[in-house]
Every structure is written in structure tokens, then in C-alpha cells.
């Protein structure tokens, strides 16, 4: 990774304090894996490679879902959003609905991880929602799909929190959405 890409990559710096808090007092090792813009098939392939590590009891995997702020003009919002903002449905509510639509695609029950991966990729293509972490999420789904097939595991995903940094009311407002979930098998 060149210096410009490294400076733009902020996810680990943002999340290490939370990881440290969860594992306070424990001696842990962190192996960061940076996933760039890759195709769904590559997400599944890398997921298969990482699946044996994810399955281990001494491994903790951290992937983030970080929907970005809306585009900077109304025309772009109308092109990319499945729920357009209106006076009765302000921009921040439209963003929330769009984010939850994507989150719903990641629910693993009653469908498989492979089906969730396909549904999430279709959602991204349809809405053009700019989610930081979409490719690492795809790799995680690829790993879970691999474990479903090779080990017969039934993973479960549960969303535990969703927040927006601010409530966008006008097109010049800025906001970042955050969502947290856990996966268990």
C-alpha cells in the first residue's frame, strides 16, 4: 500500500480502541487484513482461504459496516437511494431506511451466508450505497459460506446497534452511519 492509500485507510485506527477495551488485560495479537475494491467472486475466494482461521476458538474477527454520508446533490440521491427524501421523510430518515435495507440483506437466517452475500451484492448494485467495509463484509460472508458447506455450521448474525453521527436535514449536511453486529455459529 502506498503512503496516500495508507493515510486514507482509517478503519483500524478508529476501531483499535474498542478492540483494546473488549480485550483489556489480555495478551492478544492483531493481524490486520486490508481488503480493497474486489469482485464478489474474489470476496468468496478470500473468505474460503480465511474460513479455517475464523472457525478457530482463539480467533476473533472484526469487520466493519460503515455506510457513508449521502451524495452531495439531490439528483445523485434520487439515482442512488431506493427511498427518496421528502418533507415527510427527511434525508436522515431516508439514509436510515437505506442503511437498514442493506443490513437486512446481511441477516443469515433463514437464508445461507452465500444467499446473504448475493443479496448484499445485489443491494449494493441497485442502490449504489457507498458502504465502507462492503468488501471485507463480502469476505466474511465468503468465509461463513465456506464453513456452512465444509463444516455444516449454521452462522447467525444479530445487529446490536445503529447510529448516525448527525441528522441530515438539508443537502449540505453531512453524516456518517455506524452499525454493529455479531456473528456466532
PDB file of C-alpha atoms in Angstrom:
ATOM      1  CA  UNK A   1       0.000   0.000   0.000  1.00  0.00           C
ATOM      2  CA  UNK A   2       1.437   3.387  -0.909  1.00  0.00           C
ATOM      3  CA  UNK A   3       1.553   6.272   1.578  1.00  0.00           C
ATOM      4  CA  UNK A   4      -1.545   8.000   0.137  1.00  0.00           C
ATOM      5  CA  UNK A   5      -3.629   4.815   0.432  1.00  0.00           C
ATOM      6  CA  UNK A   6      -2.252   4.187   3.923  1.00  0.00           C
ATOM      7  CA  UNK A   7      -3.202   7.695   5.056  1.00  0.00           C
ATOM      8  CA  UNK A   8      -6.716   7.309   3.616  1.00  0.00           C
ATOM      9  CA  UNK A   9      -7.186   3.931   5.351  1.00  0.00           C
ATOM     10  CA  UNK A  10      -8.624   4.839   8.725  1.00  0.00           C
ATOM     11  CA  UNK A  11     -10.588   1.812   9.838  1.00  0.00           C
ATOM     12  CA  UNK A  12      -8.014   0.175  12.107  1.00  0.00           C
ATOM     13  CA  UNK A  13      -7.152   3.435  13.857  1.00  0.00           C
ATOM     14  CA  UNK A  14     -10.837   4.031  14.515  1.00  0.00           C
ATOM     15  CA  UNK A  15     -11.513   0.562  15.863  1.00  0.00           C
ATOM     16  CA  UNK A  16      -8.410  -0.463  17.828  1.00  0.00           C
ATOM     17  CA  UNK A  17      -9.517   1.429  20.964  1.00  0.00           C
ATOM     18  CA  UNK A  18     -12.739  -0.634  21.013  1.00  0.00           C
ATOM     19  CA  UNK A  19     -10.848  -3.890  20.471  1.00  0.00           C
ATOM     20  CA  UNK A  20      -8.443  -2.943  23.279  1.00  0.00           C
ATOM     21  CA  UNK A  21     -11.399  -2.233  25.593  1.00  0.00           C
ATOM     22  CA  UNK A  22     -13.007  -5.607  24.862  1.00  0.00           C
ATOM     23  CA  UNK A  23      -9.723  -7.448  25.473  1.00  0.00           C
ATOM     24  CA  UNK A  24      -8.439  -5.282  28.340  1.00  0.00           C
ATOM     25  CA  UNK A  25      -5.780  -7.060  30.352  1.00  0.00           C
ATOM     26  CA  UNK A  26      -5.364  -9.869  27.819  1.00  0.00           C
ATOM     27  CA  UNK A  27      -2.309 -10.501  25.682  1.00  0.00           C
ATOM     28  CA  UNK A  28      -3.667 -10.519  22.129  1.00  0.00           C
ATOM     29  CA  UNK A  29      -2.148 -10.397  18.677  1.00  0.00           C
ATOM     30  CA  UNK A  30      -3.775  -8.456  15.852  1.00  0.00           C
ATOM     31  CA  UNK A  31      -3.317  -9.355  12.206  1.00  0.00           C
ATOM     32  CA  UNK A  32      -4.858  -6.563  10.134  1.00  0.00           C
ATOM     33  CA  UNK A  33      -6.050  -7.531   6.668  1.00  0.00           C
ATOM     34  CA  UNK A  34      -6.812  -4.698   4.261  1.00  0.00           C
ATOM     35  CA  UNK A  35      -9.362  -5.585   1.595  1.00  0.00           C
ATOM     36  CA  UNK A  36      -9.597  -3.254  -1.381  1.00  0.00           C
ATOM     37  CA  UNK A  37     -12.240  -2.989  -4.087  1.00  0.00           C
ATOM     38  CA  UNK A  38     -12.604  -6.578  -5.305  1.00  0.00           C
ATOM     39  CA  UNK A  39     -15.270  -8.590  -7.108  1.00  0.00           C
ATOM     40  CA  UNK A  40     -17.790 -10.750  -5.267  1.00  0.00           C
ATOM     41  CA  UNK A  41     -16.062 -13.893  -6.576  1.00  0.00           C
ATOM     42  CA  UNK A  42     -12.751 -12.728  -5.047  1.00  0.00           C
ATOM     43  CA  UNK A  43     -14.531 -11.971  -1.752  1.00  0.00           C
ATOM     44  CA  UNK A  44     -15.789 -15.570  -1.718  1.00  0.00           C
ATOM     45  CA  UNK A  45     -12.336 -16.936  -2.624  1.00  0.00           C
ATOM     46  CA  UNK A  46     -10.545 -14.968   0.086  1.00  0.00           C
ATOM     47  CA  UNK A  47     -13.307 -15.955   2.509  1.00  0.00           C
ATOM     48  CA  UNK A  48     -12.644 -19.632   1.768  1.00  0.00           C
ATOM     49  CA  UNK A  49      -8.936 -19.126   2.478  1.00  0.00           C
ATOM     50  CA  UNK A  50      -9.661 -17.380   5.794  1.00  0.00           C
ATOM     51  CA  UNK A  51     -12.509 -19.713   6.886  1.00  0.00           C
ATOM     52  CA  UNK A  52     -10.298 -22.135   8.874  1.00  0.00           C
ATOM     53  CA  UNK A  53      -8.968 -19.218  10.949  1.00  0.00           C
ATOM     54  CA  UNK A  54     -12.451 -17.829  11.563  1.00  0.00           C
ATOM     55  CA  UNK A  55     -13.574 -21.229  12.824  1.00  0.00           C
ATOM     56  CA  UNK A  56     -10.859 -21.409  15.498  1.00  0.00           C
ATOM     57  CA  UNK A  57     -11.931 -20.721  19.073  1.00  0.00           C
ATOM     58  CA  UNK A  58      -8.889 -18.497  19.674  1.00  0.00           C
ATOM     59  CA  UNK A  59      -9.670 -16.191  16.731  1.00  0.00           C
ATOM     60  CA  UNK A  60     -11.691 -13.018  16.872  1.00  0.00           C
ATOM     61  CA  UNK A  61     -12.648 -11.453  13.561  1.00  0.00           C
ATOM     62  CA  UNK A  62     -13.555  -7.810  13.259  1.00  0.00           C
ATOM     63  CA  UNK A  63     -15.233  -6.500  10.115  1.00  0.00           C
ATOM     64  CA  UNK A  64     -16.935  -3.166   9.948  1.00  0.00           C
ATOM     65  CA  UNK A  65     -20.115  -1.860   8.331  1.00  0.00           C
ATOM     66  CA  UNK A  66     -19.825   1.870   7.841  1.00  0.00           C
ATOM     67  CA  UNK A  67     -22.369   3.411   5.464  1.00  0.00           C
ATOM     68  CA  UNK A  68     -21.151   6.756   4.151  1.00  0.00           C
ATOM     69  CA  UNK A  69     -22.930  10.101   4.022  1.00  0.00           C
ATOM     70  CA  UNK A  70     -25.313  10.876   1.163  1.00  0.00           C
ATOM     71  CA  UNK A  71     -24.101  12.224  -2.191  1.00  0.00           C
ATOM     72  CA  UNK A  72     -23.698  15.984  -2.426  1.00  0.00           C
ATOM     73  CA  UNK A  73     -26.644  16.721  -4.698  1.00  0.00           C
ATOM     74  CA  UNK A  74     -30.326  15.793  -4.844  1.00  0.00           C
ATOM     75  CA  UNK A  75     -30.040  14.243  -8.334  1.00  0.00           C
ATOM     76  CA  UNK A  76     -27.420  11.812  -7.057  1.00  0.00           C
ATOM     77  CA  UNK A  77     -29.620  10.928  -4.087  1.00  0.00           C
ATOM     78  CA  UNK A  78     -32.533  10.168  -6.395  1.00  0.00           C
ATOM     79  CA  UNK A  79     -30.291   7.925  -8.514  1.00  0.00           C
ATOM     80  CA  UNK A  80     -28.732   6.049  -5.630  1.00  0.00           C
ATOM     81  CA  UNK A  81     -31.439   5.851  -2.988  1.00  0.00           C
ATOM     82  CA  UNK A  82     -34.293   3.379  -3.001  1.00  0.00           C
ATOM     83  CA  UNK A  83     -36.155   5.597  -0.513  1.00  0.00           C
ATOM     84  CA  UNK A  84     -36.106   9.217  -1.713  1.00  0.00           C
ATOM     85  CA  UNK A  85     -36.162  12.039   0.853  1.00  0.00           C
ATOM     86  CA  UNK A  86     -39.339  14.113   1.058  1.00  0.00           C
ATOM     87  CA  UNK A  87     -40.609  16.701   3.572  1.00  0.00           C
ATOM     88  CA  UNK A  88     -42.434  13.869   5.362  1.00  0.00           C
ATOM     89  CA  UNK A  89     -39.377  11.606   5.067  1.00  0.00           C
ATOM     90  CA  UNK A  90     -36.296  13.796   5.784  1.00  0.00           C
ATOM     91  CA  UNK A  91     -32.844  12.952   4.440  1.00  0.00           C
ATOM     92  CA  UNK A  92     -31.640  11.366   7.690  1.00  0.00           C
ATOM     93  CA  UNK A  93     -34.672   9.060   7.724  1.00  0.00           C
ATOM     94  CA  UNK A  94     -34.098   8.150   4.068  1.00  0.00           C
ATOM     95  CA  UNK A  95     -30.484   7.302   4.944  1.00  0.00           C
ATOM     96  CA  UNK A  96     -31.642   5.201   7.907  1.00  0.00           C
ATOM     97  CA  UNK A  97     -34.107   3.293   5.720  1.00  0.00           C
ATOM     98  CA  UNK A  98     -31.460   2.709   3.061  1.00  0.00           C
ATOM     99  CA  UNK A  99     -28.903   1.534   5.632  1.00  0.00           C
ATOM    100  CA  UNK A 100     -31.395  -0.846   7.251  1.00  0.00           C
ATOM    101  CA  UNK A 101     -32.306  -2.204   3.829  1.00  0.00           C
ATOM    102  CA  UNK A 102     -28.637  -3.176   3.404  1.00  0.00           C
ATOM    103  CA  UNK A 103     -28.406  -4.526   6.946  1.00  0.00           C
ATOM    104  CA  UNK A 104     -31.475  -6.689   6.323  1.00  0.00           C
ATOM    105  CA  UNK A 105     -29.667  -8.326   3.390  1.00  0.00           C
ATOM    106  CA  UNK A 106     -26.951  -9.495   5.777  1.00  0.00           C
ATOM    107  CA  UNK A 107     -29.265 -11.391   8.101  1.00  0.00           C
ATOM    108  CA  UNK A 108     -28.200 -15.019   7.782  1.00  0.00           C
ATOM    109  CA  UNK A 109     -31.367 -16.732   8.962  1.00  0.00           C
ATOM    110  CA  UNK A 110     -33.363 -18.197   7.348  1.00  0.00           C
ATOM    111  CA  UNK A 111     -31.001 -17.967   4.343  1.00  0.00           C
ATOM    112  CA  UNK A 112     -27.420 -19.139   3.929  1.00  0.00           C
ATOM    113  CA  UNK A 113     -24.312 -16.944   4.021  1.00  0.00           C
ATOM    114  CA  UNK A 114     -23.919 -17.477   0.260  1.00  0.00           C
ATOM    115  CA  UNK A 115     -27.501 -16.239  -0.310  1.00  0.00           C
ATOM    116  CA  UNK A 116     -26.881 -13.256   2.010  1.00  0.00           C
ATOM    117  CA  UNK A 117     -23.688 -12.465   0.064  1.00  0.00           C
ATOM    118  CA  UNK A 118     -25.624 -12.457  -3.220  1.00  0.00           C
ATOM    119  CA  UNK A 119     -28.467 -10.389  -1.737  1.00  0.00           C
ATOM    120  CA  UNK A 120     -25.997  -7.833  -0.341  1.00  0.00           C
ATOM    121  CA  UNK A 121     -24.142  -7.566  -3.680  1.00  0.00           C
ATOM    122  CA  UNK A 122     -27.476  -7.047  -5.483  1.00  0.00           C
ATOM    123  CA  UNK A 123     -28.474  -4.380  -2.940  1.00  0.00           C
ATOM    124  CA  UNK A 124     -25.175  -2.524  -3.497  1.00  0.00           C
ATOM    125  CA  UNK A 125     -25.594  -2.678  -7.291  1.00  0.00           C
ATOM    126  CA  UNK A 126     -29.211  -1.482  -7.078  1.00  0.00           C
ATOM    127  CA  UNK A 127     -28.755   1.369  -4.605  1.00  0.00           C
ATOM    128  CA  UNK A 128     -25.102   2.309  -5.168  1.00  0.00           C
ATOM    129  CA  UNK A 129     -24.890   2.863  -1.421  1.00  0.00           C
ATOM    130  CA  UNK A 130     -21.266   3.641  -0.543  1.00  0.00           C
ATOM    131  CA  UNK A 131     -20.547   1.399   2.418  1.00  0.00           C
ATOM    132  CA  UNK A 132     -17.019   1.417   3.763  1.00  0.00           C
ATOM    133  CA  UNK A 133     -16.269  -2.179   4.600  1.00  0.00           C
ATOM    134  CA  UNK A 134     -18.530  -3.687   1.940  1.00  0.00           C
ATOM    135  CA  UNK A 135     -15.704  -5.845   0.572  1.00  0.00           C
ATOM    136  CA  UNK A 136     -14.468  -7.081   3.988  1.00  0.00           C
ATOM    137  CA  UNK A 137     -18.112  -7.917   4.754  1.00  0.00           C
ATOM    138  CA  UNK A 138     -18.158  -9.890   1.483  1.00  0.00           C
ATOM    139  CA  UNK A 139     -15.007 -11.750   2.566  1.00  0.00           C
ATOM    140  CA  UNK A 140     -16.641 -12.545   5.923  1.00  0.00           C
ATOM    141  CA  UNK A 141     -19.738 -13.849   4.112  1.00  0.00           C
ATOM    142  CA  UNK A 142     -17.457 -15.900   1.846  1.00  0.00           C
ATOM    143  CA  UNK A 143     -15.790 -17.440   4.913  1.00  0.00           C
ATOM    144  CA  UNK A 144     -19.145 -18.188   6.527  1.00  0.00           C
ATOM    145  CA  UNK A 145     -20.444 -19.726   3.277  1.00  0.00           C
ATOM    146  CA  UNK A 146     -17.346 -21.922   3.114  1.00  0.00           C
ATOM    147  CA  UNK A 147     -17.874 -23.081   6.713  1.00  0.00           C
ATOM    148  CA  UNK A 148     -21.550 -23.811   6.000  1.00  0.00           C
ATOM    149  CA  UNK A 149     -20.513 -26.177   3.215  1.00  0.00           C
ATOM    150  CA  UNK A 150     -17.350 -27.722   4.686  1.00  0.00           C
ATOM    151  CA  UNK A 151     -18.340 -27.969   8.359  1.00  0.00           C
ATOM    152  CA  UNK A 152     -22.142 -27.775   8.296  1.00  0.00           C
ATOM    153  CA  UNK A 153     -22.163 -24.750  10.629  1.00  0.00           C
ATOM    154  CA  UNK A 154     -25.207 -22.506  10.800  1.00  0.00           C
ATOM    155  CA  UNK A 155     -23.967 -18.947  11.431  1.00  0.00           C
ATOM    156  CA  UNK A 156     -26.274 -16.369  12.948  1.00  0.00           C
ATOM    157  CA  UNK A 157     -25.896 -12.588  12.619  1.00  0.00           C
ATOM    158  CA  UNK A 158     -27.513 -10.199  15.090  1.00  0.00           C
ATOM    159  CA  UNK A 159     -27.490  -6.434  14.714  1.00  0.00           C
ATOM    160  CA  UNK A 160     -26.932  -4.749  18.067  1.00  0.00           C
ATOM    161  CA  UNK A 161     -26.650  -1.053  17.288  1.00  0.00           C
ATOM    162  CA  UNK A 162     -27.161   1.564  14.586  1.00  0.00           C
ATOM    163  CA  UNK A 163     -26.309   5.251  14.871  1.00  0.00           C
ATOM    164  CA  UNK A 164     -25.900   8.314  12.667  1.00  0.00           C
ATOM    165  CA  UNK A 165     -23.328  10.978  13.520  1.00  0.00           C
ATOM    166  CA  UNK A 166     -25.926  13.671  12.800  1.00  0.00           C
ATOM    167  CA  UNK A 167     -29.429  14.002  11.382  1.00  0.00           C
ATOM    168  CA  UNK A 168     -29.169  15.385   7.836  1.00  0.00           C
ATOM    169  CA  UNK A 169     -31.970  17.822   7.111  1.00  0.00           C
ATOM    170  CA  UNK A 170     -30.520  19.589   4.065  1.00  0.00           C
ATOM    171  CA  UNK A 171     -28.386  18.506   1.144  1.00  0.00           C
ATOM    172  CA  UNK A 172     -25.339  20.338   2.550  1.00  0.00           C
ATOM    173  CA  UNK A 173     -25.492  18.437   5.871  1.00  0.00           C
ATOM    174  CA  UNK A 174     -23.038  15.636   6.495  1.00  0.00           C
ATOM    175  CA  UNK A 175     -23.475  12.412   8.405  1.00  0.00           C
ATOM    176  CA  UNK A 176     -21.869   9.025   8.856  1.00  0.00           C
ATOM    177  CA  UNK A 177     -23.820   5.926   9.844  1.00  0.00           C
ATOM    178  CA  UNK A 178     -22.432   3.155  12.028  1.00  0.00           C
ATOM    179  CA  UNK A 179     -23.837  -0.339  12.543  1.00  0.00           C
ATOM    180  CA  UNK A 180     -22.642  -3.106  14.857  1.00  0.00           C
ATOM    181  CA  UNK A 181     -23.446  -6.802  14.749  1.00  0.00           C
ATOM    182  CA  UNK A 182     -22.050 -10.090  15.936  1.00  0.00           C
ATOM    183  CA  UNK A 183     -21.858 -13.434  14.189  1.00  0.00           C
ATOM    184  CA  UNK A 184     -21.988 -16.761  16.010  1.00  0.00           C
ATOM    185  CA  UNK A 185     -22.022 -20.375  14.855  1.00  0.00           C
TER     186      UNK A 185
END
